[in-house]
Each structure stands twice: as structure tokens, then as C-alpha cells.
XYZ file of C-alpha atoms in Angstrom:
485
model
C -36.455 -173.730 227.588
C -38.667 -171.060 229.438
C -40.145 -169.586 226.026
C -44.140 -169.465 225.682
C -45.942 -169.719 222.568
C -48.065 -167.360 220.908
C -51.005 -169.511 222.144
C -49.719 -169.698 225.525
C -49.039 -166.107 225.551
C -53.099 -165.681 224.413
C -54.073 -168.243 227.072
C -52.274 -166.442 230.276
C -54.055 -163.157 228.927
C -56.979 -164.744 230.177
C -56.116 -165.144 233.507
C -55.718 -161.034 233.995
C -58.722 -159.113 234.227
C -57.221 -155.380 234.045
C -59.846 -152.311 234.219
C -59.821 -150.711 230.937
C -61.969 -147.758 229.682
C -61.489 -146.787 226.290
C -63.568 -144.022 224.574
C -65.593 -143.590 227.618
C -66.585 -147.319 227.896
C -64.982 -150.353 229.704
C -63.844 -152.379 227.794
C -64.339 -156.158 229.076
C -62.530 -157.937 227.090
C -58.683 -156.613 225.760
C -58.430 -159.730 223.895
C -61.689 -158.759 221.882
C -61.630 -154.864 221.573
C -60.408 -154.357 218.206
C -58.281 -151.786 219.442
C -56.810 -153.401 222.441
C -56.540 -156.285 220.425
C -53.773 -155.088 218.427
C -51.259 -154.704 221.644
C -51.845 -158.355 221.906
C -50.755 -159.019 218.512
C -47.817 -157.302 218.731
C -46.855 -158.803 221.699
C -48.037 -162.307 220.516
C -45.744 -161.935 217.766
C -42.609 -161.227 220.176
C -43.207 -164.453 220.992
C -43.606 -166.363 217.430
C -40.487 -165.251 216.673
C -38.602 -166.478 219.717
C -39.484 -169.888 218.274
C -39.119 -169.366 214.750
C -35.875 -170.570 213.106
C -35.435 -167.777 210.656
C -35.637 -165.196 213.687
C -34.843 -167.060 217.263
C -31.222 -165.728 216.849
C -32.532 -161.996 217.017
C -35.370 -162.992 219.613
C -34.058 -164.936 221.837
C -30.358 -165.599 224.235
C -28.778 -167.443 226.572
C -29.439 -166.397 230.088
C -27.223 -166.728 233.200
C -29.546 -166.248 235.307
C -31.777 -169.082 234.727
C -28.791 -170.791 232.865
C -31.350 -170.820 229.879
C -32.638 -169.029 226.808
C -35.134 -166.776 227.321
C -36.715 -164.255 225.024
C -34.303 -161.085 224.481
C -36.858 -158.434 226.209
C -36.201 -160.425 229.518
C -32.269 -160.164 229.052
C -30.028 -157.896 230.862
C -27.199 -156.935 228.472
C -23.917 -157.958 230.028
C -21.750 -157.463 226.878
C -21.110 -155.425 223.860
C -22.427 -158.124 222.004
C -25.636 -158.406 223.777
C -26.266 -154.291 223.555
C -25.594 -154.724 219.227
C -28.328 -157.730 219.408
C -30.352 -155.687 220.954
C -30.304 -152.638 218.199
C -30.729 -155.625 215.946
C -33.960 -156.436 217.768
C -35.100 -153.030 217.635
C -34.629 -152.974 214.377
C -36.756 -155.789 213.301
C -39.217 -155.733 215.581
C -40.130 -152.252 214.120
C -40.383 -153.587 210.150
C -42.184 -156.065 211.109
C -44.862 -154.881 213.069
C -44.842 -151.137 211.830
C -45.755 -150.459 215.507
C -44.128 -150.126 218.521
C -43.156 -153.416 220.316
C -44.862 -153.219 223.789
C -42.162 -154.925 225.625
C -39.151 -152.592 225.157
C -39.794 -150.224 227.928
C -39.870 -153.531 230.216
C -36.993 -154.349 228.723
C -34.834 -150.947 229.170
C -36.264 -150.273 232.986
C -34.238 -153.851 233.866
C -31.323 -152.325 232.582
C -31.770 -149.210 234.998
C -33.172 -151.288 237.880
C -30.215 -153.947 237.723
C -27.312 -151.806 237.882
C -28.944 -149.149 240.251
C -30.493 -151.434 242.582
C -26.339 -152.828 242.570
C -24.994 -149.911 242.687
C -27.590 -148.834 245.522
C -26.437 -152.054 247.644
C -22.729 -151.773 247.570
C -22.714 -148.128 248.310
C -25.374 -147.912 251.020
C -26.232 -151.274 252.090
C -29.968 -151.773 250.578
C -30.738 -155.479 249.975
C -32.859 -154.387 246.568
C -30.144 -156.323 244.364
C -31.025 -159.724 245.031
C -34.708 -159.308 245.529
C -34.728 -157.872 241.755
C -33.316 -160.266 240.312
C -35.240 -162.539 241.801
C -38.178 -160.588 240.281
C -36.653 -160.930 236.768
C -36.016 -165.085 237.218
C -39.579 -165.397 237.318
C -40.106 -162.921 234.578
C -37.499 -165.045 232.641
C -38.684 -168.484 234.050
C -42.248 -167.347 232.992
C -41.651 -165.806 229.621
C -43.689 -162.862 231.176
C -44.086 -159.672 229.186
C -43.520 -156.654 230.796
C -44.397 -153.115 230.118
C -42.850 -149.912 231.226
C -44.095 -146.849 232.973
C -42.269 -143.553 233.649
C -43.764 -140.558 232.628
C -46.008 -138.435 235.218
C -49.064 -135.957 234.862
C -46.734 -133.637 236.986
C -47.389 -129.981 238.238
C -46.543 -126.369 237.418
C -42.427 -126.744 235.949
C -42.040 -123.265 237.863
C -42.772 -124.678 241.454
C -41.146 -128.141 243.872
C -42.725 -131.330 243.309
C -43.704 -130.624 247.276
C -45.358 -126.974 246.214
C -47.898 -128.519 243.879
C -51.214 -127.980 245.357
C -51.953 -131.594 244.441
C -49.465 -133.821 245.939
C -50.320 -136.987 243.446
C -49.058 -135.397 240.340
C -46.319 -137.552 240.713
C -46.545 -141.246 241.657
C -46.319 -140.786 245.481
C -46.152 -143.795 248.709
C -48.534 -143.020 250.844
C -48.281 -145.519 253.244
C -45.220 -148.048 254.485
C -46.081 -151.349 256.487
C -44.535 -154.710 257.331
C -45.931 -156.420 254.336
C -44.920 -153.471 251.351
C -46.091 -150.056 250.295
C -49.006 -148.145 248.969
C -48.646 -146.169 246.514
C -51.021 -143.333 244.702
C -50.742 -140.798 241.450
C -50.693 -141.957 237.604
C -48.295 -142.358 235.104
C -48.908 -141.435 231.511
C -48.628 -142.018 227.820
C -47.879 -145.769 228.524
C -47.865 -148.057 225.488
C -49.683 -151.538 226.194
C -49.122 -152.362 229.299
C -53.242 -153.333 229.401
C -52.107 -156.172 227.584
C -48.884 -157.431 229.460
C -48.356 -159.395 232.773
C -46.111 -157.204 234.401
C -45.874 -153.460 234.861
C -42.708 -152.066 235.858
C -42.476 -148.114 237.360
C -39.808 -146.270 237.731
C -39.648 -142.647 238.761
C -39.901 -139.857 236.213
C -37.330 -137.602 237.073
C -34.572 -137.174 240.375
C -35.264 -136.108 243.685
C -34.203 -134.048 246.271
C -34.600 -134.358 250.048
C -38.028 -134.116 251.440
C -39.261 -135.289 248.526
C -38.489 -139.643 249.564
C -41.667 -140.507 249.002
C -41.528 -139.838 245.022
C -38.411 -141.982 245.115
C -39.909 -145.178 244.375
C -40.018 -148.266 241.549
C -41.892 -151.533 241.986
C -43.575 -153.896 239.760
C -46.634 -155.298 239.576
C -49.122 -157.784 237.574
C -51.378 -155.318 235.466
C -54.336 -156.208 236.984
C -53.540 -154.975 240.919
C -56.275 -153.711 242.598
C -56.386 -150.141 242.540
C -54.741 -149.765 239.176
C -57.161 -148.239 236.128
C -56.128 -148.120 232.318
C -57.836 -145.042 230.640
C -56.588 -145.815 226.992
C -56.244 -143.055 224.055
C -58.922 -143.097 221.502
C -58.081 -141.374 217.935
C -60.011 -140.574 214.522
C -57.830 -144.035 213.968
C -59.440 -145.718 216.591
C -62.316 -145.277 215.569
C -61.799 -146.391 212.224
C -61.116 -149.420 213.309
C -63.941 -149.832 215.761
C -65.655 -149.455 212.453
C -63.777 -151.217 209.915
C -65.589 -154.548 208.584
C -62.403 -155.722 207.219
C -58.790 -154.923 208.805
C -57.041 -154.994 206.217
C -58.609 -151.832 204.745
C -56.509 -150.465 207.288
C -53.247 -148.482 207.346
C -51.999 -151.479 209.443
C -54.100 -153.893 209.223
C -52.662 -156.386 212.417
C -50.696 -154.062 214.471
C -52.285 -150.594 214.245
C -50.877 -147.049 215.847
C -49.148 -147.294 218.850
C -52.101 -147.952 221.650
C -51.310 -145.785 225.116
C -52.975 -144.885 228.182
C -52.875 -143.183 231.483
C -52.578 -145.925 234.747
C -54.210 -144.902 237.467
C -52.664 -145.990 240.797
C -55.591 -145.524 243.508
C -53.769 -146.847 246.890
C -52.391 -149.752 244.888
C -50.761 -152.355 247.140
C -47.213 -153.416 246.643
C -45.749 -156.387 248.757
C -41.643 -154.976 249.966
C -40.246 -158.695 247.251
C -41.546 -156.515 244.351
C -40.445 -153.218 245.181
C -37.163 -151.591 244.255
C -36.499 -148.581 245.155
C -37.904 -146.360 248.425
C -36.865 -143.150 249.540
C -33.433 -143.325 248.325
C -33.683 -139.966 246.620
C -30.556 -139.611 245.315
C -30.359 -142.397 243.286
C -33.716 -141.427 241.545
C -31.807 -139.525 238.733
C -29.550 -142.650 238.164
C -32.572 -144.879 237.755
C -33.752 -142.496 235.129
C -30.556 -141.425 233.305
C -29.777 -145.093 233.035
C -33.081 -145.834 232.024
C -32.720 -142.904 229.349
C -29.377 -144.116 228.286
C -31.209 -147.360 226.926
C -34.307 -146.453 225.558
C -32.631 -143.497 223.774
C -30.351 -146.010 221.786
C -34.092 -147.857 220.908
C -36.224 -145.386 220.118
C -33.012 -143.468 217.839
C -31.077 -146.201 216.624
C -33.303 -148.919 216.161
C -37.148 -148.621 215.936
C -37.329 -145.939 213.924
C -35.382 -147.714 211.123
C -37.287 -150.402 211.080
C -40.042 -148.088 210.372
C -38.302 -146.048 207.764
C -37.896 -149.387 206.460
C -41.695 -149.772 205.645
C -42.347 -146.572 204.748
C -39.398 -146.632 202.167
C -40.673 -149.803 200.938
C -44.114 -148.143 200.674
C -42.812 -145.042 198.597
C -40.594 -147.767 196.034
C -43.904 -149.062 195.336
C -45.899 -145.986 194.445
C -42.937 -145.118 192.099
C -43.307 -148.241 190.312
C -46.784 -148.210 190.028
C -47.188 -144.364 188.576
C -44.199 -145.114 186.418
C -41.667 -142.602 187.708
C -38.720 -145.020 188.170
C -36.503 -143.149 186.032
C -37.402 -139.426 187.453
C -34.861 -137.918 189.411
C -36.175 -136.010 191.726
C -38.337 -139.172 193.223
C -34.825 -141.257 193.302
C -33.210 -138.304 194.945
C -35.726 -138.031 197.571
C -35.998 -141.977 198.020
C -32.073 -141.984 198.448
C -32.384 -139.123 201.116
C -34.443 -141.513 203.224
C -31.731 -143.962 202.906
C -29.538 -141.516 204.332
C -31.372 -140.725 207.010
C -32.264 -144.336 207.632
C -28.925 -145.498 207.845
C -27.540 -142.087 210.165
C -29.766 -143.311 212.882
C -28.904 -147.187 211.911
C -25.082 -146.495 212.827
C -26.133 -144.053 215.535
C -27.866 -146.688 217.073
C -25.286 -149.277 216.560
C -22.004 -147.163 217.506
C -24.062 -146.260 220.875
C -24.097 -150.434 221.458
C -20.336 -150.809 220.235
C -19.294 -147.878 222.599
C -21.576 -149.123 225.298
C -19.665 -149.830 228.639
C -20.187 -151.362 232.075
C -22.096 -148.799 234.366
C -21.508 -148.996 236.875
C -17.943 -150.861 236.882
C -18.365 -154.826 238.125
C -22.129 -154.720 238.131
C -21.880 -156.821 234.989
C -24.654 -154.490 233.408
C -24.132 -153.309 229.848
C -25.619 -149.822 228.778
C -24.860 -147.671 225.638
C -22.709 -145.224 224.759
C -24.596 -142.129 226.732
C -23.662 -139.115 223.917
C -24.098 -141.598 221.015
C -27.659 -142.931 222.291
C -28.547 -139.089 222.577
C -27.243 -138.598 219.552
C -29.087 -141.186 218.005
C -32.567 -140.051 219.628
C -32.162 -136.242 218.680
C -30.434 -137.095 215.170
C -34.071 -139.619 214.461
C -36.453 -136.531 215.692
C -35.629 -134.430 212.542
C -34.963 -137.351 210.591
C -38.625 -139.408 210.773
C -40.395 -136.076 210.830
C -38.298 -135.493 207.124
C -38.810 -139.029 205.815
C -42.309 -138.451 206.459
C -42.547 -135.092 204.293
C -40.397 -136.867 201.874
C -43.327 -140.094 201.543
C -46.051 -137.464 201.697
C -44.751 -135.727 198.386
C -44.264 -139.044 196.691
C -47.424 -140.502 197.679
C -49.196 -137.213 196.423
C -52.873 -135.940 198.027
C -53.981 -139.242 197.407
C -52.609 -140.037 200.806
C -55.071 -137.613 202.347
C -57.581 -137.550 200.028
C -58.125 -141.382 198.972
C -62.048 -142.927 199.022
C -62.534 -145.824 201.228
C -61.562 -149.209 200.184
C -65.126 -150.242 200.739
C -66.300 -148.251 197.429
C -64.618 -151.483 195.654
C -67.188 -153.363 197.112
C -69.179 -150.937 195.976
C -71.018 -152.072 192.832
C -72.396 -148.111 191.828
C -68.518 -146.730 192.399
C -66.509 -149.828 192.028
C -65.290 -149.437 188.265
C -64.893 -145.456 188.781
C -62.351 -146.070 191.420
C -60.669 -148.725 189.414
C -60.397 -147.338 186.343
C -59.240 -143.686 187.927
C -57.197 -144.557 190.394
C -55.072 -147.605 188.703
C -52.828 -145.378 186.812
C -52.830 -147.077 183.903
C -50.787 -149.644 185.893
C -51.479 -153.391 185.466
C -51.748 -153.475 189.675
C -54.645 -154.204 191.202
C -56.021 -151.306 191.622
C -56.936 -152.551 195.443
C -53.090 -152.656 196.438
C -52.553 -149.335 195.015
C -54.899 -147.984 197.461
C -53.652 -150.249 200.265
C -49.764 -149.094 200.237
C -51.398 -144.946 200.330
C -53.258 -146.125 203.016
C -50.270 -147.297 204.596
C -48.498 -144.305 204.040
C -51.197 -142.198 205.322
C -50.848 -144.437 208.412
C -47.664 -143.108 209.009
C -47.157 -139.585 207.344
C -50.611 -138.208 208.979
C -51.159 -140.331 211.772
C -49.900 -140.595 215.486
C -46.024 -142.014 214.539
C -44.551 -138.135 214.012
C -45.128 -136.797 217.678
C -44.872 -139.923 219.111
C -40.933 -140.238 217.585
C -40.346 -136.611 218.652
C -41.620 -137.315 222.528
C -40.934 -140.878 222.967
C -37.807 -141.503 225.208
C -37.785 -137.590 225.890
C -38.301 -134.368 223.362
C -35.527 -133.314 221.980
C -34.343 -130.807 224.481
C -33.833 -133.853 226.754
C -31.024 -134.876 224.995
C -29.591 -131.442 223.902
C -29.620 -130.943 228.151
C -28.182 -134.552 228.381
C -25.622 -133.565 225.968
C -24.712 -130.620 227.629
C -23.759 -131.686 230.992
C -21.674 -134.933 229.698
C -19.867 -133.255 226.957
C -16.820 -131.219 228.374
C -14.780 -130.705 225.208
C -11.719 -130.376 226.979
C -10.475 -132.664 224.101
C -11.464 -130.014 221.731
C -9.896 -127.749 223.613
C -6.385 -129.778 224.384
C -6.670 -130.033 220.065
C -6.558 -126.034 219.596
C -3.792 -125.038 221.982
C -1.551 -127.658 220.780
C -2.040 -126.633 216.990
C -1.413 -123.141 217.927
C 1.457 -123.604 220.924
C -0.859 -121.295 223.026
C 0.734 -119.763 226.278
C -0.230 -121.332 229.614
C -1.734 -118.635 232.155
């Protein structure tokens, strides 16, 4: 069975020794850094559950490749089946950690790279195929985490990628040899690949000719020379570089979603590892395929699993101020179901609708208007469940001392006595589910639904060109017996 566990996945950390700055420091150590530190528990979990009973069935399948089981964010979906499991995973992995689960990127960019890098061989004779799924036996073999990178820094919108007066905006090769590639630019907004083995790239966006040196996607270990992590650092970061205990936290393990930008300075990648090169016009497939996926996650699945804890968070301060029987509070609580469970069967109809693409490739992807549909139907819905918490959590959410005054002994008994509601709750987890709710209704979680996997006028574009209604159409003229021309 090629599964780590969580100590194992600690242990190989060790071996890595990525540059990180964070906050205008290096930071030495990922495992250490209280910020860093939280990728690696979210990832670390990932791999708990693989080998707990209660949750191997979501975490973990059977792989043909290896003829094995393997953790889920190393499987290709090859089924209908496999695409609902992996909602399911979504799903959970979002309750549990109330974060985003670093692998899933990895995880959708092997969907893209398997059938395009198939597609790419049978229709012009490239040999990328076989070397990439070579790539993803060891991955599987290994129990290696991978993240993802896609977005770019990118130039002026209203000029070519080949007008920008600096040519590295986008990830660019600047050199082709015997032995691989060398590559040069940055990719941004990445979520913890610092704290990963494997980073896989994929272009941004589709190219045209001239532009064959933007077409590109490789992976690499995190830690190639050349490659620099410049991490995001936020009034919640530094809370926690400050924070004595963690769990006076909004989340106390897992924290916000950790980022940065990867640097690639002439970073060297040998031809076994490298995917795609100058074949520009299957850049757009990499990424539309790529978008297909991750739109079904980041719609369908994560986000529930968050609405999940925030919904749980907002039962809780209704039972605790005694407002279980006022209606507006239920009616806003059951609005969040709602909205929870529109982007649940979103996110599942986009796996039940999924289909081979393309055709004998044996590579499962969703439902392409349904994933879209997912992601733009969960923009407007988190951003609402959020309002929704934030006016039954009240100004506390905002306004709320620090958890240390209960250590306090001069404040202690004022904040116990004023903020316990005449409840029989510790006062402490009173203040402890606000603070979780001001984790997510005025932290980083609202933008970064809205953005991740593409704003929304991504998918209102996406819907546009693959909607025809010609159905629609067909519907009208036979209902009214209208006249051909």
C-alpha cells in the first residue's frame, strides 16, 4: 500500500529545504514558522485520514496505475464514480480543516495534463503521454503531495503577451538543451506549495503562434534551484506570529489559506518532467480542462464544507443568546442551507454529468456548464452566507476583546460576567465560536472564493461560448409551428 503517514509525511518535509521569505524575513524552517506551519497541518492531515477507518473510503482508491490504493489527490478520475468521490472529498476536506486543502490544485492539473498530454500524442505525435504518467507512478508510489501553480503576474490586458515590455510576466523557456529546459517568470497566488514535494505548472491562459515559448508545463520538487517562495503576510498572520496559545485563534490548527508568489529564476527542468513545450495550441486545452475541474472543487465542494462550519458556528450563537425560537435567525440560518445545498448539487450534478474528454483517453472530467455553474452560483452564495453569520454573530464578531483578558486577573470576571449572556456556557467558548466566525466573515475566505478557480466573469465567458441554446430555440418554434425561411 503506497500511503505515508502523517509522521512520514513530517519526516520527508525535512529532506526539502525550499527558500521562503515571509514578512520580509526567511524563514528557515516551514515546519517551525507558525504560519507555514499550518500548510503542513493541513496537508499532514490529508494523510491521517487516508489511514483512518472512519474516512479511508473518502481519502483514498484503488489505482490502476500502480495496481494499488493510493491517496485520492494522486488519482486520475476514470469514472463517474470516481469524479462524485471526489466532490465528496472536497467536501470534507473543507469541514474539517476550515481551510483550503493544499493538494487539490495538484490534484486537478493531473486531470488536465493526462488527457492533454493524450490527446497531444495521438493527434500530433508528442511522446508526453507516457513520460507523465510515469511522473504520476512515482507521485502515487511515493504518496507525494503536490501543489498547483497557474496564475501569472502578466502584463497590460490591452497589449500581446510578446508586446509587454517585460517578457517574464508570464512563465517563459528561455533556454532548450539535450538534458531539459530553463525556464524564467513567476506564478502567483499559489496556496502551499512551500510545504509540498512536488510543484506542478501549467500555463495560465492559451497561446497563439510566436508566442511557443509560454506554452509550457513541467513539474518539479519545491526546492529546485532557482525557485523562491515570497509568502503573503496578513493582520492574521501576524496574530498568529503573536499568539501564545493557538487556540485563541479563529482556526486554531489550520489557519487562512497561506499563498505566495514562486519565483522561477532560470530554474532547471530535466525533458522526463516536462509536459508540454511549444505546442501552443493546446495551451487553452490544458487550461480549460484544468478549469473544468477545479471549478467543480472550488463551487461544488469546498465551499460547502465551509458553509458547513460556519453554519455550525451561527447554530451555536443562537443557542447560547437564547434566540432559538426567533424567526428571523431560523429564516436566515435556513437560507444558508439553501445556499449550501445549491452549490452541494451543483457540484455533484457537474460529477454525475461528467464525461470522457477527450473520448478513449480514459480521463474523467465534469460536466463543463454545471462546474461553471457551480463556481459562479458559490461566488454570490459564500459572500451571502457570510453577511448572513455576520448579522447573527452581531459586532461582537468585530469588536470582541482578546481571549487573553481571561487570563487576565484585573479584566477576567468583567469579560465573563458581560459577555456570557446569561448563558450557562463557558464564557471562553462563547468567545471562541465569534472568533471563528470573524475568521471567516472578515478575514481572507470572501475574495479568495470569488477569485479562486477564476472571478466570476471567467465562467459567465466560459458559459457563453459552450452554451448554444439551439435547444431553446428548437423548443419555441415547435410550440409555435414557426415558418422555416
Amino acid at each position: 500500500m503506497a500511503l505515508k503517514t502523517p509522521e512520514q509525511f513530517e519526516e520527508s518535509l525535512k529532506q526539502f529545504k525550499p527558500v521562503v521569505f515571509m514578512n520580509g524575513k526567511r524563514v528557515e524552517d516551514v515546519l517551525s514558522n507558525p504560519n507555514t506551519r499550518t500548510v503542513v497541518e493541513a496537508n499532514k492531515a490529508s494523510y491521517q485520514w487516508a489511514l483512518d477507518p472512519r474516512y479511508s473510503q473518502t481519502m483514498t482508491c484503488f489505482s490502476p496505475l500502480i495496481q494499488g490504493t493510493v491517496n485520492r489527490y494522486t488519482h486520475i478520475s476514470g469514472s463517474n464514480e470516481d469524479l462524485l468521490s471526489k466532490a465528496k472529498a472536497g467536501t470534507f476536506t473543507a469541514e474539517m480543516l476550515g481551510t483550503c486543502i493544499y493538494r487539490c490544485v495538484g490534484y486537478d492539473a493531473f486531470h488536465a495534463l493526462a488527457a492533454t498530454t493524450w490527446e497531444m500524442d495521438k493527434t500530433i505525435g508528442t511522446e508526453y503521454y507516457p513520460r507523465f504518467v510515469n511522473y504520476l507512478k512515482m507521485v502515487q508510489e511515493n504518496d507525494l503531495s503536490a501543489a498547483g501553480a497557474l496564475t501569472e503576474p502578466r502584463g497590460s490586458r490591452k497589449k500581446r503577451t510578446l508586446d509587454w515590455p517585460d517578457p517574464f510576466l508570464s512563465l517563459k523557456v528561455v533556454e532548450k538543451n539535450s538534458d531539459g529546459i530553463v525556464v524564467r517568470g513567476a506564478k502567483v497566488n499559489i496556496s502551499g506549495a512551500f510545504a509540498s514535494h512536488e510543484l506542478v505548472v501549467l500555463p495560465q491562459s492559451s497561446h497563439g503562434e510566436g508566442e511557443e515559448d509560454y506554452a509550457v508545463a513541467f513539474a518539479v520538487p519545491v526546492d529546485t534551484k532557482g525557485i523562491t517562495y515570497i509568502c503573503q503576510y496578513s493582520p492574521y498572520s501576524a496574530e498568529r506570529d503573536q499568539a501564545e496559545d493557538i487556540y485563541e485563534l479563529g482556526n486554531p490548527v489550520f489557519g487562512q489559506r497561506e499563498t505566495s508568489m514562486v519565483v522561477f529564476d532560470n530554474v532547471f527542468v530535466p525533458w522526463e518532467r516536462v509536459f508540454h513545450c511549444g505546442e501552443v495550441k493546446y495551451s487553452g486545452k490544458l487550461v480549460a480542462r484544468f478549469a473544468r475541474t477545479h471549478r467543480m472543487t472550488c463551487g461544488g465542494t469546498c465551499k460547502v464544507g465551509f458553509m458547513n462550519q460556519i453554519i455550525g458556528a451561527c447554530k451555536l450563537i443562537q443557542e447560547y443568546k437564547g434566540l432559538d425560537n426567533i424567526s428571523h435567525i431560523n429564516d436566515q440560518i435556513t437560507e444558508m442551507v439553501v445556499l449550501r445545498e445549491t452549490g452541494r448539487a451543483c457540484g455533484m450534478a457537474a460529477a454525475q454529468l461528467g464525461s470522457e474528454d477527450p473520448p478513449g483517453s480514459g480521463v474523467f472530467l465534469p460536466d463543463e456548464v454545471m462546474g461553471n455553474v457551480a463556481k459562479l452560483n458559490i461566488c454570490n452564495a459564500f459572500w451571502r452566507t457570510m453577511a448572513l453569520a455576520g448579522d447573527i454573530g452581531g459586532g461582537l464578531i468585530v469588536t470582541m476583546p482578546s481571549l487573553k483578558e481571561l487570563k487576565n486577573p484585573e479584566t477576567k470576571a468583567y469579560v465573563e460576567e458581560f459577555f456570557s449572556f446569561g448563558s450557562d456556557e463557558p464564557t471562553e467558548n462563547i468567545l471562541k465560536v465569534h472568533k471563528l466566525l470573524q475568521h471567516w466573515t472578515a478575514g481572507q475566505h470572501g475574495v479568495g472564493t470569488w477569485h479562486g478557480a477564476g472571478p466570476v466573469m471567467a465562467q459567465k465567458i466560459m458559459l457563453q461560448r459552450i452554451v448554444k441554446f439551439d435547444h431553446e430555440k428548437e423548443l419555441v418554434k415547435k410550440t409555435l409551428n414557426l415558418k422555416e425561411k
